[in-house]
Short mmCIF file of N, CA and C in Angstrom, two decimals:
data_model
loop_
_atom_site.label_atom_id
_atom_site.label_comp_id
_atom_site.label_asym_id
_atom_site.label_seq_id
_atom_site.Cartn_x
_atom_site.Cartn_y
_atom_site.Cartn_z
N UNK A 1 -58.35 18.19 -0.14
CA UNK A 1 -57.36 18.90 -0.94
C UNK A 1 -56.10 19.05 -0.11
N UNK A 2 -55.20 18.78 -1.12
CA UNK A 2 -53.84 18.99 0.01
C UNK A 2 -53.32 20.43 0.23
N UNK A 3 -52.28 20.63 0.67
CA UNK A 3 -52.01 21.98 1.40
C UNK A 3 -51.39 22.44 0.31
N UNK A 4 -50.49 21.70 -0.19
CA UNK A 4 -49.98 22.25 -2.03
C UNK A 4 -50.94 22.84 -2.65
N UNK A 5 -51.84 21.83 -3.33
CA UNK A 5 -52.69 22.17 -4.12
C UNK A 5 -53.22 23.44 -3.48
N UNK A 6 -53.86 23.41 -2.52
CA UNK A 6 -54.89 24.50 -2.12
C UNK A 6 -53.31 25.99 -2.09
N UNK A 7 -52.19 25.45 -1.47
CA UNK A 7 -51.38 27.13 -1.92
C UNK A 7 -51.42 27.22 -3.15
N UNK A 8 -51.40 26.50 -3.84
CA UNK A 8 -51.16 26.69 -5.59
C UNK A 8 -52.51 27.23 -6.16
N UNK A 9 -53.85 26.99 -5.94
CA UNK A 9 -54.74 27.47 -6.20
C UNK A 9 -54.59 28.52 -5.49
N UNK A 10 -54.71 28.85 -4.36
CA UNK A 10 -54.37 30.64 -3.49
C UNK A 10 -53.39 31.20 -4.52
N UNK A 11 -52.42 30.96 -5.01
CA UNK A 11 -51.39 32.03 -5.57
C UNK A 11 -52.00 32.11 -6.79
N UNK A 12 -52.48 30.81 -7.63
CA UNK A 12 -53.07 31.38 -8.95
C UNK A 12 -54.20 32.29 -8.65
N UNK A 13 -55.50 32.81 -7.78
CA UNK A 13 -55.92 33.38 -7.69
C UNK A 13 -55.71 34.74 -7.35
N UNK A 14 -54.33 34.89 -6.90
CA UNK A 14 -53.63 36.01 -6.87
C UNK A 14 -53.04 36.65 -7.99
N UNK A 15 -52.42 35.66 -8.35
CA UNK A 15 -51.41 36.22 -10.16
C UNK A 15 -52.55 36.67 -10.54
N UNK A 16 -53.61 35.83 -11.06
CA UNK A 16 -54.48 36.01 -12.14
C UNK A 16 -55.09 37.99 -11.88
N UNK A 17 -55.53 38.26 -10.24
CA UNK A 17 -55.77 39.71 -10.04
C UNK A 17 -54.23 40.86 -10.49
N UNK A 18 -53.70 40.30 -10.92
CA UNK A 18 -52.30 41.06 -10.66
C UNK A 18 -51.98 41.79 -9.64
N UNK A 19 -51.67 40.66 -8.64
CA UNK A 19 -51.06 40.16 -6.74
C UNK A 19 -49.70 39.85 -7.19
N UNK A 20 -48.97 40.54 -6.50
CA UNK A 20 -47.52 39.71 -6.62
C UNK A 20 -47.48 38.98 -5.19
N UNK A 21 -47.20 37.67 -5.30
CA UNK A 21 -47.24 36.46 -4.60
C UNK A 21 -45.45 36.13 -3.74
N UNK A 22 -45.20 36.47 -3.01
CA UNK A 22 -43.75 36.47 -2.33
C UNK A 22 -43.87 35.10 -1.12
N UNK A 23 -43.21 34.30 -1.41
CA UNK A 23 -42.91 33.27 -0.36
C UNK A 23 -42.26 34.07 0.94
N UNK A 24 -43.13 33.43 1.75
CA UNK A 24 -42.49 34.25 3.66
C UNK A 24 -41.32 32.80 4.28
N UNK A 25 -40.87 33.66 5.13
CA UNK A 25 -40.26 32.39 5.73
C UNK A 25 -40.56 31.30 6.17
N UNK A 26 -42.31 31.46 6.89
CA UNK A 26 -42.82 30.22 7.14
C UNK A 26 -43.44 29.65 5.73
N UNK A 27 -43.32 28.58 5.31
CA UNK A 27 -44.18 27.94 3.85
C UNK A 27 -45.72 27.71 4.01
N UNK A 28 -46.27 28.29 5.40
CA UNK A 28 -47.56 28.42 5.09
C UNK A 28 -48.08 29.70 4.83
N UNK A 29 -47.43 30.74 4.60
CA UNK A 29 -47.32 31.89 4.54
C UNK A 29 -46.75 32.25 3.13
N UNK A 30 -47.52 33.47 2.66
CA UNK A 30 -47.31 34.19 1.56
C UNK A 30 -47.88 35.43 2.17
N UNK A 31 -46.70 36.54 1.55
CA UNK A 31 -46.69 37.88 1.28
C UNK A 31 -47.14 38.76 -0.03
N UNK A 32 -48.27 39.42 0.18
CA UNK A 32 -48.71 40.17 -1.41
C UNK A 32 -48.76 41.64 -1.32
N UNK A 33 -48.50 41.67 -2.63
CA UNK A 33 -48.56 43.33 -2.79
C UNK A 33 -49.12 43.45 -4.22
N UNK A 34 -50.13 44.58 -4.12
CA UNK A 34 -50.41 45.34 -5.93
C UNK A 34 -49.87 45.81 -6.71
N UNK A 35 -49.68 45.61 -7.81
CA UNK A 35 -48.71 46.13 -8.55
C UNK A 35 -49.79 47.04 -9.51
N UNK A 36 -50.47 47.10 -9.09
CA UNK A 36 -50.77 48.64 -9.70
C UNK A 36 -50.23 49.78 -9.08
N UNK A 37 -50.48 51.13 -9.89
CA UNK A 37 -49.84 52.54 -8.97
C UNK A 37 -50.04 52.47 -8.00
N UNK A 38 -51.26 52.67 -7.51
CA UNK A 38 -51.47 52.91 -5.86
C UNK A 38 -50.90 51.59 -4.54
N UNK A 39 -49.31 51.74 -4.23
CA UNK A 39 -49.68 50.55 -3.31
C UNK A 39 -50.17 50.40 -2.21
N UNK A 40 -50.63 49.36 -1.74
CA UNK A 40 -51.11 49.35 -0.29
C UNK A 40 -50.53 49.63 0.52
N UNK A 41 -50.89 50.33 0.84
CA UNK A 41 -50.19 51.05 2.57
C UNK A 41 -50.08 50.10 3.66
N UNK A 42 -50.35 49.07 3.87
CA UNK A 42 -50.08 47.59 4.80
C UNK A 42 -49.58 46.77 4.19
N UNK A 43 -49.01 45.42 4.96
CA UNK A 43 -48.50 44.56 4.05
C UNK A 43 -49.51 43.47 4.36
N UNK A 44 -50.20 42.65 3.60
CA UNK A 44 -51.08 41.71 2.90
C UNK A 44 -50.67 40.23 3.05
N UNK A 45 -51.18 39.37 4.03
CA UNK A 45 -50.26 37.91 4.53
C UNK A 45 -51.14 36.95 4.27
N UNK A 46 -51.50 35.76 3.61
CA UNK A 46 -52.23 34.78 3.26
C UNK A 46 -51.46 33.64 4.06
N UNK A 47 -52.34 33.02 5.16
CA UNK A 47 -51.93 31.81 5.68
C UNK A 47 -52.86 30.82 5.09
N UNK A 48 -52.04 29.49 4.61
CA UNK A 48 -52.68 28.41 4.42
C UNK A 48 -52.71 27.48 5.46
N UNK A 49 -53.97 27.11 5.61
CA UNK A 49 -54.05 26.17 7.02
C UNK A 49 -54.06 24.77 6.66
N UNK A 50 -53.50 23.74 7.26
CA UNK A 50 -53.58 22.45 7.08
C UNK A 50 -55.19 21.93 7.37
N UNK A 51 -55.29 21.69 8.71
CA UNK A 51 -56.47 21.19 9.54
C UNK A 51 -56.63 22.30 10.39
N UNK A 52 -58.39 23.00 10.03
CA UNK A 52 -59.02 22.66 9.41
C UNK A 52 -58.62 23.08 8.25
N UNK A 53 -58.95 22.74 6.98
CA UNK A 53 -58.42 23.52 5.34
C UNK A 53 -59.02 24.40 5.23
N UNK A 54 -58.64 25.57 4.95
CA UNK A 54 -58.67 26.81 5.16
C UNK A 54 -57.66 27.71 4.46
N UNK A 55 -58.30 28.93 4.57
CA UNK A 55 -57.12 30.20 4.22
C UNK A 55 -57.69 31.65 4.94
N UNK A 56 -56.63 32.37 5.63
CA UNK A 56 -57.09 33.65 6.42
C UNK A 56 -56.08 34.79 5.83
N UNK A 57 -56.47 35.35 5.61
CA UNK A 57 -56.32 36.81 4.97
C UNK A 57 -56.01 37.98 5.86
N UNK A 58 -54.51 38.80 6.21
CA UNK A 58 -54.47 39.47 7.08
C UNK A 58 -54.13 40.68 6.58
N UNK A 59 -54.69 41.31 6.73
CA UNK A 59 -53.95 43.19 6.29
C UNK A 59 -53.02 43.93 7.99
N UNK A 60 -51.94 44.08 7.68
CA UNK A 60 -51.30 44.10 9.02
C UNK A 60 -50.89 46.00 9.09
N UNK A 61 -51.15 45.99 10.21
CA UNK A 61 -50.72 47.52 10.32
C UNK A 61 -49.18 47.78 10.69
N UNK A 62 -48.92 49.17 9.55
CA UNK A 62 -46.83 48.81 9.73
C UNK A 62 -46.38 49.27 10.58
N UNK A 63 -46.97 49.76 11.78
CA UNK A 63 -46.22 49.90 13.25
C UNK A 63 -47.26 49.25 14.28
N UNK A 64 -46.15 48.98 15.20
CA UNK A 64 -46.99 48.49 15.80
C UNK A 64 -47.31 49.30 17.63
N UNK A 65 -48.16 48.87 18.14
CA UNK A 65 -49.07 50.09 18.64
C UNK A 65 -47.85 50.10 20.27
N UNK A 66 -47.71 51.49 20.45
CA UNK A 66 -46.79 51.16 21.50
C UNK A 66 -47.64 50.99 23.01
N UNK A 67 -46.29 50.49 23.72
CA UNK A 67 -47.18 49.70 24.96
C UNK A 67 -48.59 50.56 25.67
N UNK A 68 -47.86 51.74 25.91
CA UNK A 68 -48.62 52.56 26.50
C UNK A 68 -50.10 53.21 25.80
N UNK A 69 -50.54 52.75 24.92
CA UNK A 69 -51.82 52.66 23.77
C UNK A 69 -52.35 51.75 24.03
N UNK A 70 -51.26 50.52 23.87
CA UNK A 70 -52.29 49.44 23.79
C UNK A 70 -53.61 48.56 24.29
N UNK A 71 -53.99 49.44 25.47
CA UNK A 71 -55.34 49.12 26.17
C UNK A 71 -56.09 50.05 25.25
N UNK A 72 -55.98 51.30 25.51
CA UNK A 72 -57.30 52.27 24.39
C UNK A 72 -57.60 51.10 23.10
N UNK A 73 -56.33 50.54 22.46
CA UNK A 73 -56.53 49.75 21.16
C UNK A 73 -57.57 48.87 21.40
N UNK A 74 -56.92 48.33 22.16
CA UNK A 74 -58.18 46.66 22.72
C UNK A 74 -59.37 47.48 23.04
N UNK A 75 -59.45 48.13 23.20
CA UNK A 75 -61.34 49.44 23.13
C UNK A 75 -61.57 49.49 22.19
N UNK A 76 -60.67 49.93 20.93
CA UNK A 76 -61.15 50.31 19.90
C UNK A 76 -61.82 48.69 19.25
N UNK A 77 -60.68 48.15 19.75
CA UNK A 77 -61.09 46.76 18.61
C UNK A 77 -62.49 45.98 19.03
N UNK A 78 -62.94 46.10 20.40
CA UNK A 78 -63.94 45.55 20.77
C UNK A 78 -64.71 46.37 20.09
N UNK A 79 -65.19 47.60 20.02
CA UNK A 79 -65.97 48.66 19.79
C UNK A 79 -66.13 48.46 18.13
N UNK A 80 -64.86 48.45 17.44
CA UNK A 80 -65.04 47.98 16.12
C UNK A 80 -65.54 46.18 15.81
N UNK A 81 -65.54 45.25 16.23
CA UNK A 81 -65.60 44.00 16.07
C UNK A 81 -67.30 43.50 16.62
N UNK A 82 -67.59 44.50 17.39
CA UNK A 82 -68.66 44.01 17.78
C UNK A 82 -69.93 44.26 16.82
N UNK A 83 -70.58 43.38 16.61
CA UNK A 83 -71.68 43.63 15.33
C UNK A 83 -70.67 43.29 13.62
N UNK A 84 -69.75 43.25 14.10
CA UNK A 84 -69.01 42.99 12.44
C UNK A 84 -69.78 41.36 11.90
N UNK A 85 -70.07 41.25 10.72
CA UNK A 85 -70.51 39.84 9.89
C UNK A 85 -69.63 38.99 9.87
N UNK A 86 -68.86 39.55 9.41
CA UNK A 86 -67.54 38.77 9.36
C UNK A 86 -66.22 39.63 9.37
N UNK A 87 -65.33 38.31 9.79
CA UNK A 87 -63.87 39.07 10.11
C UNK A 87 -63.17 39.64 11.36
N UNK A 88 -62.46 40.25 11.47
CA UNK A 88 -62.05 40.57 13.43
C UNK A 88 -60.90 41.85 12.76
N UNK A 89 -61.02 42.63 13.60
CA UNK A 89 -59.30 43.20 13.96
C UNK A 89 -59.44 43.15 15.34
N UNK A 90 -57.69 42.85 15.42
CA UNK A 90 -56.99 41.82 16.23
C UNK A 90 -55.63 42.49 16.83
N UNK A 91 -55.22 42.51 18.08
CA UNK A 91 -53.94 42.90 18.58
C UNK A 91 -53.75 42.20 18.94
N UNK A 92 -52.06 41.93 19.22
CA UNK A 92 -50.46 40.80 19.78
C UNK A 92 -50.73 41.77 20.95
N UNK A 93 -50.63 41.31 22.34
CA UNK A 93 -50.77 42.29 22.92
C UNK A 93 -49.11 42.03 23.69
N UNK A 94 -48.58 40.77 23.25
CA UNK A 94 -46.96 41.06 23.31
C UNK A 94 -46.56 42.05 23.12
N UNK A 95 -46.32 42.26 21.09
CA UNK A 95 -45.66 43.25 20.51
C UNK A 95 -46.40 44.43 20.03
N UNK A 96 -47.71 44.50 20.26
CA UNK A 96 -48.79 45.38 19.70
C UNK A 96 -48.88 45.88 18.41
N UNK A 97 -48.84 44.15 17.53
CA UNK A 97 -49.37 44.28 16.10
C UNK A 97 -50.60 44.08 16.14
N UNK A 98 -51.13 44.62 15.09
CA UNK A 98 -52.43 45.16 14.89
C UNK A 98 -52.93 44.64 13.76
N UNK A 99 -53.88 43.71 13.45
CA UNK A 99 -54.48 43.08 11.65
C UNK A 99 -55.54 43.02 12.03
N UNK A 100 -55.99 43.32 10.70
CA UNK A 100 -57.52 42.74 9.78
C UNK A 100 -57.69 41.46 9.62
N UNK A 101 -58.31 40.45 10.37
CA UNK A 101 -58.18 38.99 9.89
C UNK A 101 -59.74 38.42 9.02
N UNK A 102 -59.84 38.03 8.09
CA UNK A 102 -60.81 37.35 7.05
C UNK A 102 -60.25 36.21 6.99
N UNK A 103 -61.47 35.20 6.53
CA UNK A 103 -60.53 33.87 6.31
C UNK A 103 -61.90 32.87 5.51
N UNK A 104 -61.41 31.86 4.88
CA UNK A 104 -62.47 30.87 4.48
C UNK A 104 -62.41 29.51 5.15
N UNK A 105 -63.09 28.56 6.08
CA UNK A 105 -62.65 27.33 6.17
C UNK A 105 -63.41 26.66 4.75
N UNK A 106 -62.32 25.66 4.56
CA UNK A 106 -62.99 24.55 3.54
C UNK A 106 -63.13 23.16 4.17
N UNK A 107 -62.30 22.92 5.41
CA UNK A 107 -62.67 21.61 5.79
C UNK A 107 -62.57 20.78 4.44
N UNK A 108 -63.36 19.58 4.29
CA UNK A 108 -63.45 18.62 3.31
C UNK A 108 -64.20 18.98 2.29
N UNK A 109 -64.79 19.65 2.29
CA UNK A 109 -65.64 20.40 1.04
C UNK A 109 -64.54 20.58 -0.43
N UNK A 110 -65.30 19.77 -1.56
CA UNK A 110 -64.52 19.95 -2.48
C UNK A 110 -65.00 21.02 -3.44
N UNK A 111 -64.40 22.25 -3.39
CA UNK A 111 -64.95 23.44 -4.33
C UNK A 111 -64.21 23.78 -5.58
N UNK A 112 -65.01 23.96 -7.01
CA UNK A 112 -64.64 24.41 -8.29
C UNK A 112 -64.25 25.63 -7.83
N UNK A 113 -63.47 25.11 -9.38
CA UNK A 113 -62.57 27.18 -9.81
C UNK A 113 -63.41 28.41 -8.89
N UNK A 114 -64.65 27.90 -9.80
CA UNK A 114 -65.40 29.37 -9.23
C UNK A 114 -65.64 29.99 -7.97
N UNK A 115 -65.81 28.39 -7.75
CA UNK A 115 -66.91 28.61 -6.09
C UNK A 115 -65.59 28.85 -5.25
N UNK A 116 -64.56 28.60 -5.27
CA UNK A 116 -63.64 28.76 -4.31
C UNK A 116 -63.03 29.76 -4.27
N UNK A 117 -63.34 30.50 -5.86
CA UNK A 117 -62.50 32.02 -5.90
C UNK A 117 -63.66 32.96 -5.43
N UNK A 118 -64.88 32.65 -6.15
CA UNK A 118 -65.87 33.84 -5.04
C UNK A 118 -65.64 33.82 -3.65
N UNK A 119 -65.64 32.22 -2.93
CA UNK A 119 -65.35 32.83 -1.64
C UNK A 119 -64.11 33.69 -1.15
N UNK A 120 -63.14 33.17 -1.71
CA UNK A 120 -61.50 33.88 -1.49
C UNK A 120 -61.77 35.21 -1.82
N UNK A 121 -62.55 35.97 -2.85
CA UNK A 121 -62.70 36.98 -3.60
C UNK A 121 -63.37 37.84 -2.13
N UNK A 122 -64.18 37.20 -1.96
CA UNK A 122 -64.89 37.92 -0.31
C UNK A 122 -64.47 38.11 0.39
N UNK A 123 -63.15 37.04 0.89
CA UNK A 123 -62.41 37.14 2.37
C UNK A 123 -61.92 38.06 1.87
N UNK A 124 -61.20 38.20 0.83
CA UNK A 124 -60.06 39.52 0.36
C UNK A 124 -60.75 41.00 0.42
N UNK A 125 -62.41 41.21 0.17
CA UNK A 125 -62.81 42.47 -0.35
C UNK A 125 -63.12 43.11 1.00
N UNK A 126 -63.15 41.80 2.09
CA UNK A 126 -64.12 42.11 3.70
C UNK A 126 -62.71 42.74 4.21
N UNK A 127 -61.20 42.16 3.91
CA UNK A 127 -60.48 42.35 4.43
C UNK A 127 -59.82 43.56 4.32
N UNK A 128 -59.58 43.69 3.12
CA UNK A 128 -59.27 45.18 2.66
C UNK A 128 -59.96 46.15 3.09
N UNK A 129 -61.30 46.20 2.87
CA UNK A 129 -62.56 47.20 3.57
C UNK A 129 -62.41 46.92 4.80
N UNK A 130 -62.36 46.26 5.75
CA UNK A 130 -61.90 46.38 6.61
C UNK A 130 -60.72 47.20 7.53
N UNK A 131 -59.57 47.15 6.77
CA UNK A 131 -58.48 47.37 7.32
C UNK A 131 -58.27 49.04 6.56
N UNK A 132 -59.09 49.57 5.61
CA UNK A 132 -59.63 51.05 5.09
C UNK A 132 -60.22 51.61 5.91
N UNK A 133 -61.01 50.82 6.36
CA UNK A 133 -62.52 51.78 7.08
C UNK A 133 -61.35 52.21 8.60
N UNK A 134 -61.00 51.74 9.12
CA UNK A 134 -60.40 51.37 10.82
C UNK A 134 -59.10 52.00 10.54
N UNK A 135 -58.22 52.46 9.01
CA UNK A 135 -57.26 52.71 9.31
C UNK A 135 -56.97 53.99 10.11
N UNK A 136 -57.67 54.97 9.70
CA UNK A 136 -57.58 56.63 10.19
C UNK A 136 -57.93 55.95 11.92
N UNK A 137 -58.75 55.50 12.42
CA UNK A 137 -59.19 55.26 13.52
C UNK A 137 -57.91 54.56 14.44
N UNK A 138 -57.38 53.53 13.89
CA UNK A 138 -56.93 52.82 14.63
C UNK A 138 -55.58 53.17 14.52
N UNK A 139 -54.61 54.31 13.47
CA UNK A 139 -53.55 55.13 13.84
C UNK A 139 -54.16 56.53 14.80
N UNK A 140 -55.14 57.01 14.94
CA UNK A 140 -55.34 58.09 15.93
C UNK A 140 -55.09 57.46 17.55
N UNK A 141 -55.86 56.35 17.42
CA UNK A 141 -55.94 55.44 19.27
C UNK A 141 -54.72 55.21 19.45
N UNK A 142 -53.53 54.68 18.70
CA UNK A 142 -52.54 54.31 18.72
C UNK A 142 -50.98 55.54 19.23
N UNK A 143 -51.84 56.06 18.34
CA UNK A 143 -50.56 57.77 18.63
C UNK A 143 -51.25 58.06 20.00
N UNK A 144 -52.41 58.16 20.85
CA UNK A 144 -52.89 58.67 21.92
C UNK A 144 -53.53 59.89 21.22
N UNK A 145 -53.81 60.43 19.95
CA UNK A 145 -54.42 61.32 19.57
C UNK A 145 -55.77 61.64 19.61
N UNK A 146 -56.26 59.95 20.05
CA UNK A 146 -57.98 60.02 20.06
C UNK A 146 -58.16 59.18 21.04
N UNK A 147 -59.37 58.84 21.93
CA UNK A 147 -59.53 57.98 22.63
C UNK A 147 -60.45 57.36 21.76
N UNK A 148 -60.77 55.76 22.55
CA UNK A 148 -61.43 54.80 21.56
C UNK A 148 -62.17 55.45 21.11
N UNK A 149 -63.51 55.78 22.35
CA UNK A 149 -64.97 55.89 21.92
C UNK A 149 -64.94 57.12 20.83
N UNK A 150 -64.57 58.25 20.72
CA UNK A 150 -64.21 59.34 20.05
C UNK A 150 -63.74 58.65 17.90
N UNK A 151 -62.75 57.46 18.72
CA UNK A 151 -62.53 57.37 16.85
C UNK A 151 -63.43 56.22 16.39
N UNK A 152 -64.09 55.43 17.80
CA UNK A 152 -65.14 54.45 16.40
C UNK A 152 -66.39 55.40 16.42
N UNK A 153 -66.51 56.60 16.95
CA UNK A 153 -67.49 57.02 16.60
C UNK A 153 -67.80 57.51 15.18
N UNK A 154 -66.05 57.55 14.48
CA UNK A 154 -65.95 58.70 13.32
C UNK A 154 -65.52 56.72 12.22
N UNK A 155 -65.91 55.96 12.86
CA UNK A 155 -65.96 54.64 11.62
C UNK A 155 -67.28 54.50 11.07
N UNK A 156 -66.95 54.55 9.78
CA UNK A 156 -68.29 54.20 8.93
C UNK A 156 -68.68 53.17 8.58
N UNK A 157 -68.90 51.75 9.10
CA UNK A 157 -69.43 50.49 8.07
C UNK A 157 -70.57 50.88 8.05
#
C-alpha cells in the first residue's frame, strides 16, 4: 500500500469518528482534535510511516517538562512502561516533550476496511488510555510536586 493511500485511509478513519484531521507541516504528519464538547486536553499527532508501513499514534503533553524534572520523568516513565502490553510514554530529553506513543506496523500485509480499522481503533483507545491514566502523574513529577515512585504508585492500569 502506498503512503497516500494508507494517509487517505488514516484520515477517512478519522472523519468517519468525528476527528478533525489538520495537515502538519511535515506531510507525514497529521494533527487531530474532537469535535465533540469535551476537548482533549493534549494535542493528538498521527505519523504515517513509509518503510516499515505503519502508523503511530501520539498524545503529546502541552508543556514540556523543565530541565530540572526531567530525570524524576525518565523514573516515572520507566516505572510506568515497564509491564505495559503495548505502547510507551516517551521523553525528548533535548526539549522535555513528553508522549503517549501506540502504533500499528503493516509492513506488506494487505488489510480490509475492517481489519485495518480495528487495529487503528486499538492503537487509538491504548493511546488515549494511556495518556489519561499517566496524566495527573506525569504533571505532578514534572512540577517537582511528587517524586516518581510516590505518583506511579497512585497509576491505575
Amino acid at each position: 500500500m502506498s503512503t497516500t493511500d494508507l494517509r487517505a485511509r488514516v484520515a477517512s478513519f478519522f472523519e468517519a469518528r468525528e476527528w478533525v484531521v489538520e495537515a502538519a507541516e511535515d506531510p507525514s504528519l497529521m494533527l487531530l482534535h474532537t469535535t465533540d464538547d469535551e476537548a482533549q486536553p493534549w494535542p493528538v499527532l498521527v505519523h504515517v510511516n513509509d518503510e516499515p508501513a505503519g502508523v503511530r499514534i501520539f498524545s503529546v503533553l502541552p508543556d514540556d517538562v523543565p530541565a530540572e524534572h526531567r530525570a524524576d520523568v525518565v523514573e516515572l516513565l520507566a516505572r510506568i512502561n515497564y509491564g505495559l502490553l503495548s505502547g510507551a510514554v516517551e521523553i525528548d530529553l533535548e526539549d522535555g516533550e513528553v508522549r503517549a506513543r501506540t502504533g500499528i506496523e503493516i509492513g506488506e500485509a494487505e488489510l480490509d476496511g475492517p481489519a485495518f480499522d480495528a487495529l487503528l481503533e486499538a492503537a487509538l483507545v491504548t493511546n488515549l488510555a494511556l495518556m489519561d491514566t499517566c496524566w495527573d502523574a506525569l504533571h505532578d513529577v514534572a512540577a517537582g510536586r511528587l517524586d516518581a515512585a510516590s505518583a506511579a504508585d497512585q497509576i491505575d492500569f
